[in-house]
CSV table of N, CA and C in Angstrom, one decimal:
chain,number,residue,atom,x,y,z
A,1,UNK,N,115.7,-51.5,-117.8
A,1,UNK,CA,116.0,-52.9,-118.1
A,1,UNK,C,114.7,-53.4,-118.8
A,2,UNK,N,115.1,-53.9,-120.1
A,2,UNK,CA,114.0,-55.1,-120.6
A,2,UNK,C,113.7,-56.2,-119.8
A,3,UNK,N,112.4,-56.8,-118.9
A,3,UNK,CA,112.6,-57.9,-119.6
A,3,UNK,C,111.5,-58.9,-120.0
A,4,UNK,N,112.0,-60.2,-120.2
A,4,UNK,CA,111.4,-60.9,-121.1
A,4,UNK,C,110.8,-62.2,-120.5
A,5,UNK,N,109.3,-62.1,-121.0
A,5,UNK,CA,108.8,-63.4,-120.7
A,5,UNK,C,108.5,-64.2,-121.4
A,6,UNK,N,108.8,-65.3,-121.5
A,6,UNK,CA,108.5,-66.2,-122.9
A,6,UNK,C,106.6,-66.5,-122.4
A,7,UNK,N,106.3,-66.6,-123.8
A,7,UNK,CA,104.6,-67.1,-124.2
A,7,UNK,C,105.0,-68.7,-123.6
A,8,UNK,N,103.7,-69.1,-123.0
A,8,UNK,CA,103.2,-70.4,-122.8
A,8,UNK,C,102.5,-71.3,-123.7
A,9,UNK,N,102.7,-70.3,-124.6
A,9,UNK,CA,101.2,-70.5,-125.5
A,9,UNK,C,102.6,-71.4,-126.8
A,10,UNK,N,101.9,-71.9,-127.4
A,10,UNK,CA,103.0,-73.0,-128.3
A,10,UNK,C,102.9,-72.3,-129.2
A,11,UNK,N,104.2,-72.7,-130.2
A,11,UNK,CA,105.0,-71.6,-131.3
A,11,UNK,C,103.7,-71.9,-132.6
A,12,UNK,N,103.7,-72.9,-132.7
A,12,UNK,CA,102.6,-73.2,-133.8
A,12,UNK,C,101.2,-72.8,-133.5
A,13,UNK,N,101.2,-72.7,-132.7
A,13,UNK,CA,99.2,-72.0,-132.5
A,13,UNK,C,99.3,-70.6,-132.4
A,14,UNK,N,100.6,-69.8,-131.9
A,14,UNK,CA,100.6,-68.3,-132.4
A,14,UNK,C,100.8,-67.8,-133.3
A,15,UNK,N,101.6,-68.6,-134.3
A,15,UNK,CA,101.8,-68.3,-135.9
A,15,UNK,C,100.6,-68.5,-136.6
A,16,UNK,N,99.5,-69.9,-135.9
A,16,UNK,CA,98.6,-69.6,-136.8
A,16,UNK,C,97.6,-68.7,-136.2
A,17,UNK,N,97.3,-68.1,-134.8
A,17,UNK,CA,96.7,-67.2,-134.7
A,17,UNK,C,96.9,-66.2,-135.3
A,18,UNK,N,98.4,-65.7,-135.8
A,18,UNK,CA,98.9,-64.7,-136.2
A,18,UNK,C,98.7,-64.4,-137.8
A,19,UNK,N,98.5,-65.7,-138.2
A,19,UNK,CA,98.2,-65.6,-139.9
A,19,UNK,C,96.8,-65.7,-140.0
A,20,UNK,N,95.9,-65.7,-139.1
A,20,UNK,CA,94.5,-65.5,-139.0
A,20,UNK,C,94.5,-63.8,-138.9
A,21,UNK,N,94.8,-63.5,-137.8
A,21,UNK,CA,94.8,-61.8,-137.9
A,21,UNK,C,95.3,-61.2,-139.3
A,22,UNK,N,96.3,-61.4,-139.6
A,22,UNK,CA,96.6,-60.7,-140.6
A,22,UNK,C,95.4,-61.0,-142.3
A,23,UNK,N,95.0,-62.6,-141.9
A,23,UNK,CA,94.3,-62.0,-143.2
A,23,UNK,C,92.7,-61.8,-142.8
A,24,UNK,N,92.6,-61.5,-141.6
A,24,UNK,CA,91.3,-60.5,-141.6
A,24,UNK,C,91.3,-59.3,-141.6
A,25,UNK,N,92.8,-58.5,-141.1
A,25,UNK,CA,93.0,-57.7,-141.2
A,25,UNK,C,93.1,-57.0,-142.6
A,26,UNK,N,93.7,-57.5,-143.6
A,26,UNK,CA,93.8,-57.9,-144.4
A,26,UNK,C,92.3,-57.7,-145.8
A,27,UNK,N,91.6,-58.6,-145.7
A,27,UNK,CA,90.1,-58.6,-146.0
A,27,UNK,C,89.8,-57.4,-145.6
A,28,UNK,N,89.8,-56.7,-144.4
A,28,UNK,CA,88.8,-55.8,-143.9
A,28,UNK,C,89.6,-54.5,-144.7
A,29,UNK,N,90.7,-54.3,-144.8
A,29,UNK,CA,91.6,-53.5,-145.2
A,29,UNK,C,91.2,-53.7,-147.1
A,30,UNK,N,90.6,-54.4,-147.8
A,30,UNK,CA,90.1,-54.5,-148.9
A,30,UNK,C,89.2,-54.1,-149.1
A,31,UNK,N,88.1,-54.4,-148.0
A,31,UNK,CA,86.5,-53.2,-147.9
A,31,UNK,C,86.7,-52.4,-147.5
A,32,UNK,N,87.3,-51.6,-147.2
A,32,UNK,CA,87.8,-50.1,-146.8
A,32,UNK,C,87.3,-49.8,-145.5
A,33,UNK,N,87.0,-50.7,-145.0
A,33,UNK,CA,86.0,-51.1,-143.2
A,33,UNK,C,87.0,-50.9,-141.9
A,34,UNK,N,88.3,-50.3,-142.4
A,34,UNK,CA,89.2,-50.3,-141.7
A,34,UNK,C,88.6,-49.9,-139.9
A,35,UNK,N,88.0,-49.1,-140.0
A,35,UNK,CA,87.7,-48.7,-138.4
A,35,UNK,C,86.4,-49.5,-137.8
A,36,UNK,N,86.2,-50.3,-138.9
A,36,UNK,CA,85.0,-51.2,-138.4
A,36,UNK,C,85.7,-52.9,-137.7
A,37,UNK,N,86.7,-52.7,-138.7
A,37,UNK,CA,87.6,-53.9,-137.7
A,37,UNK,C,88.1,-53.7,-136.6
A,38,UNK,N,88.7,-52.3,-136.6
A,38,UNK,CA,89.5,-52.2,-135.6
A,38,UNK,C,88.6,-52.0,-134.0
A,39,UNK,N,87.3,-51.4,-134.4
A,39,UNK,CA,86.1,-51.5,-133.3
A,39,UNK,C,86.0,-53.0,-133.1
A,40,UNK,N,85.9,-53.4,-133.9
A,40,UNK,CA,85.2,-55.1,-133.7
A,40,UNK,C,86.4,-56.0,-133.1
A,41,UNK,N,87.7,-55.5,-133.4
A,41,UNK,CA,88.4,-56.9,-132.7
A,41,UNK,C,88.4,-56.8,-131.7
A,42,UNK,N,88.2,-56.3,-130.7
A,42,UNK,CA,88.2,-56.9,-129.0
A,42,UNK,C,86.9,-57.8,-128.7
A,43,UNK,N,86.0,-57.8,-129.3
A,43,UNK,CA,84.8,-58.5,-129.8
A,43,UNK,C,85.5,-59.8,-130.0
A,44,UNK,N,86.2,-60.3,-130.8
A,44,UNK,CA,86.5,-61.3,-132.0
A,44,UNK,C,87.6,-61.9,-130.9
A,45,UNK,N,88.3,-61.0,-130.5
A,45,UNK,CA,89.3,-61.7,-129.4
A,45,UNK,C,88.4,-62.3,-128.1
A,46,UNK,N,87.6,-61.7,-127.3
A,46,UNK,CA,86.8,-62.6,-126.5
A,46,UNK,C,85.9,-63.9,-126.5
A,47,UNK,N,86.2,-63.9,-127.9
A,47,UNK,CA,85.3,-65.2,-128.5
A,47,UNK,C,86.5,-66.4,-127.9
A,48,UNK,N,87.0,-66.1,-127.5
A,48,UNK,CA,88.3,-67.0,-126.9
A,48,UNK,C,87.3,-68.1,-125.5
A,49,UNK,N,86.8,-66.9,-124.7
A,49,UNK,CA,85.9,-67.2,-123.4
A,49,UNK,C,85.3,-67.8,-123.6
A,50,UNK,N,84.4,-68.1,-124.9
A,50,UNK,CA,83.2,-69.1,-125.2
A,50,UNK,C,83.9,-70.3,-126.6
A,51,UNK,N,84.9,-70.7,-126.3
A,51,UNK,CA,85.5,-71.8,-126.5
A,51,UNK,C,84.7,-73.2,-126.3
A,52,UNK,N,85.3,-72.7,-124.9
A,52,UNK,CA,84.7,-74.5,-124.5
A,52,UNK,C,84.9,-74.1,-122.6
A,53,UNK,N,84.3,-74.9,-122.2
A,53,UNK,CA,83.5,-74.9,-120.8
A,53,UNK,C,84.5,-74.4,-119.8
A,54,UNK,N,85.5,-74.9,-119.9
A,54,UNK,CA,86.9,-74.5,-119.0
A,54,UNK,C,86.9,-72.8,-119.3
A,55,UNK,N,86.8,-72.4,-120.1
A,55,UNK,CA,87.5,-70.9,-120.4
A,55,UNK,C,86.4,-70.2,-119.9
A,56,UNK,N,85.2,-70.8,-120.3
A,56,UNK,CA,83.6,-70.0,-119.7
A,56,UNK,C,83.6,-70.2,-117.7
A,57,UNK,N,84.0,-71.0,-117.6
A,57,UNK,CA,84.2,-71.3,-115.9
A,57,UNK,C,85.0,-70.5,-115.6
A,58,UNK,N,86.3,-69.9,-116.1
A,58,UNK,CA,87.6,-69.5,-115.7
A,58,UNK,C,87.2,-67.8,-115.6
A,59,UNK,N,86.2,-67.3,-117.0
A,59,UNK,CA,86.1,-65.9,-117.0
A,59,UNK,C,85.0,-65.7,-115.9
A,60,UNK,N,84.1,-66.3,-115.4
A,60,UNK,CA,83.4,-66.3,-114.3
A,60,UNK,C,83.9,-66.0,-113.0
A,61,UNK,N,85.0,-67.1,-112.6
A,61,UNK,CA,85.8,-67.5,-111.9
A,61,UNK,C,86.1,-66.3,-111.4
A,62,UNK,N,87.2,-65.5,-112.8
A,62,UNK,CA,87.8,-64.1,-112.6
A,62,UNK,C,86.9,-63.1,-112.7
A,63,UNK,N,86.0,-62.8,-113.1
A,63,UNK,CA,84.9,-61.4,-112.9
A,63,UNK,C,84.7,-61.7,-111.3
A,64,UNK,N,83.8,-63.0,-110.6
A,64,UNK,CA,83.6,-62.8,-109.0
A,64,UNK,C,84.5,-63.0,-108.3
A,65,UNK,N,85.6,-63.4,-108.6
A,65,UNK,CA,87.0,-63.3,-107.7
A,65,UNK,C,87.5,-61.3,-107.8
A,66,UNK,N,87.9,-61.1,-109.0
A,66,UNK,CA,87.6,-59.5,-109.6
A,66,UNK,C,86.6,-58.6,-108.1
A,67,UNK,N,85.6,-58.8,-108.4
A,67,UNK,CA,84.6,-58.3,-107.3
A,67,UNK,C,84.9,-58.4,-106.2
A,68,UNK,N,85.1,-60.2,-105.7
A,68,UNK,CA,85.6,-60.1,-104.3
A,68,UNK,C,86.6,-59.0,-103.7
A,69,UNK,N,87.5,-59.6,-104.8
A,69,UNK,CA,89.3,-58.5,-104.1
A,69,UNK,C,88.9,-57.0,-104.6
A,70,UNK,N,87.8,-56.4,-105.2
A,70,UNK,CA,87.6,-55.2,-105.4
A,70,UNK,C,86.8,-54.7,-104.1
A,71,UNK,N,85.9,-55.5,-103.6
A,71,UNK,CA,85.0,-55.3,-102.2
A,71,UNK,C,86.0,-55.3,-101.5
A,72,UNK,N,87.0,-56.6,-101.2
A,72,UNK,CA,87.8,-56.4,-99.9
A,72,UNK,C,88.6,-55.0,-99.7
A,73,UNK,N,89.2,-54.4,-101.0
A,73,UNK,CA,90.1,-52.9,-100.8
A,73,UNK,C,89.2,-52.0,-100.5
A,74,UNK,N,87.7,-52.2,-100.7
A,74,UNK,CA,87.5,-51.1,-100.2
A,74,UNK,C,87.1,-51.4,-99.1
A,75,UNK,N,86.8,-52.3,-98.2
A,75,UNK,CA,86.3,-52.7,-97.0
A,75,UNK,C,88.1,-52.6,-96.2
A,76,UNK,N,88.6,-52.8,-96.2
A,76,UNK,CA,89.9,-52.8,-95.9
A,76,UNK,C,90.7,-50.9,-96.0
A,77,UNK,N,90.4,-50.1,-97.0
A,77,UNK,CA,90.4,-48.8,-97.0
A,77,UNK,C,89.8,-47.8,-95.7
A,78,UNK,N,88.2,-48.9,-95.5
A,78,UNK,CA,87.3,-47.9,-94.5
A,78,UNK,C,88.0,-48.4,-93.4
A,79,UNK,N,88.3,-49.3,-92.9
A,79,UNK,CA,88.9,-50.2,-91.6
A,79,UNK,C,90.2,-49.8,-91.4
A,80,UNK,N,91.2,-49.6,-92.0
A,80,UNK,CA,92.0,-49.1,-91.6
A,80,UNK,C,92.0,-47.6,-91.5
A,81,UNK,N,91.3,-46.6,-92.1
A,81,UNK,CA,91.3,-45.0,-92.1
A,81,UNK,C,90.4,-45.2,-91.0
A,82,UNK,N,88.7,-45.9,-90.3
A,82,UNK,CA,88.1,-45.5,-89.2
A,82,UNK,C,88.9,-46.3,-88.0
A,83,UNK,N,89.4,-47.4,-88.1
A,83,UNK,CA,89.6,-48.1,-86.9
A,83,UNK,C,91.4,-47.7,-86.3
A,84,UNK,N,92.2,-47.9,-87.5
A,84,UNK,CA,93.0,-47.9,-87.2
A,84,UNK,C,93.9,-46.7,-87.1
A,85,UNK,N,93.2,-45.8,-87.6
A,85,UNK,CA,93.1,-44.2,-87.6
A,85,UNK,C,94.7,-43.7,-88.6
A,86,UNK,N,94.7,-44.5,-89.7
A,86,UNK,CA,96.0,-44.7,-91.0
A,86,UNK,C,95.9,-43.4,-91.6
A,87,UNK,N,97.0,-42.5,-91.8
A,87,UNK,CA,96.6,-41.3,-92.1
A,87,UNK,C,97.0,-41.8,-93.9
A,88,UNK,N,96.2,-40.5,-94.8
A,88,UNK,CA,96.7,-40.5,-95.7
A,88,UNK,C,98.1,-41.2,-96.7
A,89,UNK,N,99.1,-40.6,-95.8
A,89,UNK,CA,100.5,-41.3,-96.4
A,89,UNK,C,100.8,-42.7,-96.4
A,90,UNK,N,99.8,-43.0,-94.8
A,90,UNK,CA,100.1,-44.7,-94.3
A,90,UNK,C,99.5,-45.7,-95.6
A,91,UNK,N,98.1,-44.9,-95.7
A,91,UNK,CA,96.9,-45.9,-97.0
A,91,UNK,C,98.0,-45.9,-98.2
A,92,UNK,N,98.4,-45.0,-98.5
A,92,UNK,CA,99.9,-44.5,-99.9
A,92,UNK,C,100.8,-45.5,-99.9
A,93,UNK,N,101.4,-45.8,-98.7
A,93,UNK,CA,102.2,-47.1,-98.4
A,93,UNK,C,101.5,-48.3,-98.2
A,94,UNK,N,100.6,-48.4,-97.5
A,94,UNK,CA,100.2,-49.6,-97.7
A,94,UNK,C,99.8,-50.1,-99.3
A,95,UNK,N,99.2,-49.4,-100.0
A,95,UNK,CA,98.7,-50.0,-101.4
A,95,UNK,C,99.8,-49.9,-102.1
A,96,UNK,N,100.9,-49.2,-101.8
A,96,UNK,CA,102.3,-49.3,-102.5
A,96,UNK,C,103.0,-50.9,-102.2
A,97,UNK,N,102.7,-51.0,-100.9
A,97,UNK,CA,103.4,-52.9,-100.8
A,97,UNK,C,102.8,-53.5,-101.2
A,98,UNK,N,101.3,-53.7,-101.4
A,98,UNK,CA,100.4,-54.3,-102.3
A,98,UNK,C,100.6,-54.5,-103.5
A,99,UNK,N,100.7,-53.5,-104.1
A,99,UNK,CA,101.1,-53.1,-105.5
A,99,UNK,C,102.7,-53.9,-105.7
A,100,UNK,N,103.6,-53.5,-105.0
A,100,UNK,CA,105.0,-53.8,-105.2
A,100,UNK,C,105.2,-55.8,-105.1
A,101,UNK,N,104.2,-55.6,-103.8
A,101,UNK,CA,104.2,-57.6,-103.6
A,101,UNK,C,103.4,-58.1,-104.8
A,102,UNK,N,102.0,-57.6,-105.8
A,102,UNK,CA,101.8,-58.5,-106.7
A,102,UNK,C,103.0,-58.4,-107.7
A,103,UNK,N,103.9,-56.9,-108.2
A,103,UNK,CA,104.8,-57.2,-109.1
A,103,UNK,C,105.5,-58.5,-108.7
A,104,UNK,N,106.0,-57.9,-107.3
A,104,UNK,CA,107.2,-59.5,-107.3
A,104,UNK,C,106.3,-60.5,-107.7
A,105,UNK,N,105.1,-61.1,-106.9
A,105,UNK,CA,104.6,-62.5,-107.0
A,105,UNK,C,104.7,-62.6,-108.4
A,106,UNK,N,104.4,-61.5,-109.7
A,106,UNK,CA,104.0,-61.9,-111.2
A,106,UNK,C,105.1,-62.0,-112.1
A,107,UNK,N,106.6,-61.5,-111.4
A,107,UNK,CA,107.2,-61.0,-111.9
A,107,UNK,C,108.7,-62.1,-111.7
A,108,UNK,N,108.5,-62.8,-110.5
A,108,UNK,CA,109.3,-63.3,-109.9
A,108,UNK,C,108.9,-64.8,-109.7
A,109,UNK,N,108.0,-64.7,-108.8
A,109,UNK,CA,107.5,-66.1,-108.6
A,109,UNK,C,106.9,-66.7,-109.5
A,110,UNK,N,106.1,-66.4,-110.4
A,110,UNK,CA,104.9,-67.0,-111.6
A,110,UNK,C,106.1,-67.9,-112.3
A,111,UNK,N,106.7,-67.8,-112.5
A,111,UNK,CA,107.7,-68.0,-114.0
A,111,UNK,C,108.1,-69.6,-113.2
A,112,UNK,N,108.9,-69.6,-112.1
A,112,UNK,CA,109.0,-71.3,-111.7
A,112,UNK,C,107.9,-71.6,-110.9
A,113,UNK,N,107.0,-70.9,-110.5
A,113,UNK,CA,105.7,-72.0,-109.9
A,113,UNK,C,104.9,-72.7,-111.3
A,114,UNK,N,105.1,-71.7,-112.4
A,114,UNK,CA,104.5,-72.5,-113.8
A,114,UNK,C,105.2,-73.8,-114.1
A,115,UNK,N,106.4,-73.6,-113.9
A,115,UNK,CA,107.2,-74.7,-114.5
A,115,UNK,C,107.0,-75.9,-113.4
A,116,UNK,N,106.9,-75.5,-112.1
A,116,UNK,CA,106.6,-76.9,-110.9
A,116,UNK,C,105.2,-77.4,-111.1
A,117,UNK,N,104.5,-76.6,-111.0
A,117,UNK,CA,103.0,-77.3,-110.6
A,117,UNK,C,102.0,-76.7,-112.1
A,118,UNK,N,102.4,-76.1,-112.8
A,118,UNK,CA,101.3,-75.6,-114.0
A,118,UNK,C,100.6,-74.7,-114.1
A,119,UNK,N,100.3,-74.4,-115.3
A,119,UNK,CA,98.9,-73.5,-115.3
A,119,UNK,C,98.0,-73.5,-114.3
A,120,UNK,N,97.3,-74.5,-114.7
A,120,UNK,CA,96.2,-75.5,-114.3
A,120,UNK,C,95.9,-75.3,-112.6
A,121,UNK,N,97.1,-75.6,-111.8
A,121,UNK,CA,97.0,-75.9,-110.9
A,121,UNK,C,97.3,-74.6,-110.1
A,122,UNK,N,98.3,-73.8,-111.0
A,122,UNK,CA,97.5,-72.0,-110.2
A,122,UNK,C,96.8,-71.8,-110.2
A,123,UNK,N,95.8,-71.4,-111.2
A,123,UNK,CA,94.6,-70.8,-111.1
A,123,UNK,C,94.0,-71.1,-110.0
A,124,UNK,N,94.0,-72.8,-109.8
A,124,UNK,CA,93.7,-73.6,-108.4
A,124,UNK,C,93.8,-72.7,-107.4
A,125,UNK,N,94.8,-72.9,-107.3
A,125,UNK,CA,95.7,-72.1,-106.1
A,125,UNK,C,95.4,-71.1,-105.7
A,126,UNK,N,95.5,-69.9,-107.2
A,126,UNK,CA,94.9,-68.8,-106.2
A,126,UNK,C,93.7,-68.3,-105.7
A,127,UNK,N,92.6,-69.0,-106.6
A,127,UNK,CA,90.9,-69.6,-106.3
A,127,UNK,C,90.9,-69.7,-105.1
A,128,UNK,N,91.4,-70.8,-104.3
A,128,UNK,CA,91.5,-71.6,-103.5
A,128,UNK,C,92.1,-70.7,-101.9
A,129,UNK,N,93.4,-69.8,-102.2
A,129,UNK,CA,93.5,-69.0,-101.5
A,129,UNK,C,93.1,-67.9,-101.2
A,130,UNK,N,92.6,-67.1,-102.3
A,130,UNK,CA,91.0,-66.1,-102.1
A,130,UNK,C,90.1,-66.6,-101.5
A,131,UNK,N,89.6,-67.5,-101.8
A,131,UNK,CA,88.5,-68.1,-101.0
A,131,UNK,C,88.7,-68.7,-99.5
A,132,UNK,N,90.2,-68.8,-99.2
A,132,UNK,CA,90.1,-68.8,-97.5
A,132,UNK,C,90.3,-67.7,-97.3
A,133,UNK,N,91.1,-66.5,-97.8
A,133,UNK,CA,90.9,-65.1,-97.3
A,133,UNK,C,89.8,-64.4,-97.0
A,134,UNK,N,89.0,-64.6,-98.4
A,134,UNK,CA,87.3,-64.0,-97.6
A,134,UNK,C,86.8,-64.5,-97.0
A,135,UNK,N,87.0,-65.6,-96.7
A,135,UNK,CA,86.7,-66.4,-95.3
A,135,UNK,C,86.5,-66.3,-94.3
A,136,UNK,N,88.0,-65.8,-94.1
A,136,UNK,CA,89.1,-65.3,-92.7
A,136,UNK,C,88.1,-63.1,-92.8
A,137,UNK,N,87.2,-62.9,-93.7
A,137,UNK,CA,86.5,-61.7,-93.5
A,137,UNK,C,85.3,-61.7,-93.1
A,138,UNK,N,84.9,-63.1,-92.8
A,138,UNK,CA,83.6,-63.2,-92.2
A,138,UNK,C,82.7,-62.9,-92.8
């Protein structure tokens, strides 16, 4: 099954993002620099982050949020294999419902919690709920 999620992003700011790519791609494809673009655009695409203040807060935001939930799986891996004595197959399942519960939440839920409360006010939200989880880890 396809499916489909529509962009948030407005129809006129991806057409002109889209006619920006093409005529750099474009340009670069005239200086024969083809592999020098194609190295450099993930470069040129991050320049997104250093916008403006919100986007530079938000990529912070997500690298030590990133960290936290990367520390907790592994703190959470040793705790359940020494304490709770989880064999192999159990850790397999457990990161399988992990895995399976972010699809639904991204897959399922995202789409009308955008439309109720916003962008804006997720990011909130999940900030806000990470940060009583590692809380709740002392």
């Amino acid at each position: 099954a396809i499916l489909f999620v529509p962009e948030t992003l407005p129809a006129h700011v991806a057409e002109e993002a889209c006619r920006r790519r093409r005529e750099i791609e474009i340009a670069h494809r005239n200086q024969g620099c083809k592999f020098l673009a194609m190295m450099g655009r993930p470069v040129r695409e991050l320049c997104i982050l250093n916008r403006n203040s919100f986007f530079r807060l938000l990529s912070i935001l997500a690298f030590f949020s990133g960290m936290a939930t990367s520390g907790d799986q592994t703190l959470l891996l040793y705790y359940v294999d020494s304490v709770l004595s989880f064999s192999v197959a159990d850790i397999a399942v457990m990161f399988l419902l992990v895995g399976m519960s972010s699809v639904f939440a991204q897959a399922i839920l995202l789409r009308p919690l955008n439309k109720c409360i916003g962008e804006r006010w997720i990011v909130v939200v999940c900030f806000a709920t990470a940060t009583i989880s590692n809380t709740f880890y002392g």
